Amino acid sequence: MKFSINRETILRPLQQVTGVVERRQTLPVLANVLMQVTENQLSMTGTDLEVELVGRVDLTDASPGDITVPARKLMDICREIPEKADIEFQLIDQRLEIKSGRFRSTLSTLPAVDFPSVDTAAVEMSSTINSKALKKLLDSTSFAMAQQDVRYFLNGMLIEIGSDYVRSVATDGHRLAMANLDIEAESDEMRQVIVPRKGILEMQRLLHELDGDVEISIGASHLCASSGEYTLTTKLVDGRFPEYERVIPKNGDKIIHADRLELRQALNRTAILSNEKFRGIRVIFSRGSIQLSANNPEQEEAEETVSVEYDGEEIEIGFNVSYLQDVLGVLESDRVRITVHDGNSSALLEDPENEDAVYVVMPMKL
């Protein structure tokens, strides 16, 4: 195996692939990246047995071969080589020699046959989606995914693909985020899958780098996102996602319109003196205003009143302030619409001019 490549050409896909590789590994080969060279292409693969990412770059005049080398050491070496420099790679006696200018190094290797691949069954459904639109869809809901919850099916995101839409839903049991994206109809069937948290995070990282369309294909146990340069494969969570439609409150009759940025900044200020563990904040909706107040075990307190459009009766509800901050952080509109029913009801937060995304925040006892 032998090839020469420009530093910038290899560094970008190598950084993406190395991001998948876990630092703590049970199998030594999982700390490595698989390099496969043909006469005109280099493909690099990283995996943690749950998520696999393949990055591809074109080569000219290369000697074929395959090997695995330590991912982070390889990336660190390539990153420190001067910009726009050419790098030569050659496999000599089961060691990978790397040369650039006056620099030379050798890396230990493990055989390519030892490298595991993520099992992929036959594709059952596929859709083509704009990469930037898909990233925006994931970004608008991923913050609500659970982390290390015993209800393992919450540690990920529900992806629902219908005939002319893609929907993402995430919940940790205390809040819910749901967003829709219209796509061109490709089939009449509807499919729901739960993608694990790491699969979603790696997909967001990858989509940030991509332009144009990406093909999403779903099999019995995996979801695959592929473009010309990259193929990301993630295992699916085998579980039943909650019936999210039932969580979205339908009986809200008190509607408040507020300036999103003004409310967010007021929440940020008030939250500083909330209890660090419980993050509770008292919200009082009254005619023309929202009063925010928080206190902590040190007897410190903060309060602020924000002017809003509201003409109903006074309601007092407790919320986890972080959940409200997260929603106001992903909404892109100037205004936010908050719908509630009474002091014990969940709050429904939306962009008043765009119904593609809805957010539900459950109340908490203070």
Coordinates of C-alpha atoms in Angstrom, one line a residue, residues 9 40 47 50 56 102 104 134 177 212 226 233-234 245 248 266 280 291 301 311 364:
T9 CA -7.7 16.6 1.4
N40 CA -8.0 5.8 -7.4
T47 CA -16.5 2.5 14.3
E50 CA -22.8 1.1 17.3
R56 CA -13.7 8.7 0.9
R102 CA 11.8 16.5 6.4
R104 CA 9.1 11.0 9.0
L134 CA -32.0 17.7 7.7
A177 CA -39.6 18.5 21.0
G212 CA -26.5 19.1 -1.4
S226 CA -24.8 8.6 2.6
T233 CA -24.3 3.8 9.5
T234 CA -25.9 3.6 12.9
E245 CA -49.2 12.8 20.0
I248 CA -49.0 17.4 23.2
A266 CA -34.8 37.6 31.4
G280 CA -37.0 25.6 39.4
Q291 CA -43.3 37.6 36.2
E301 CA -33.5 35.4 45.0
D311 CA -55.5 39.2 28.3
M364 CA -42.8 21.1 38.2

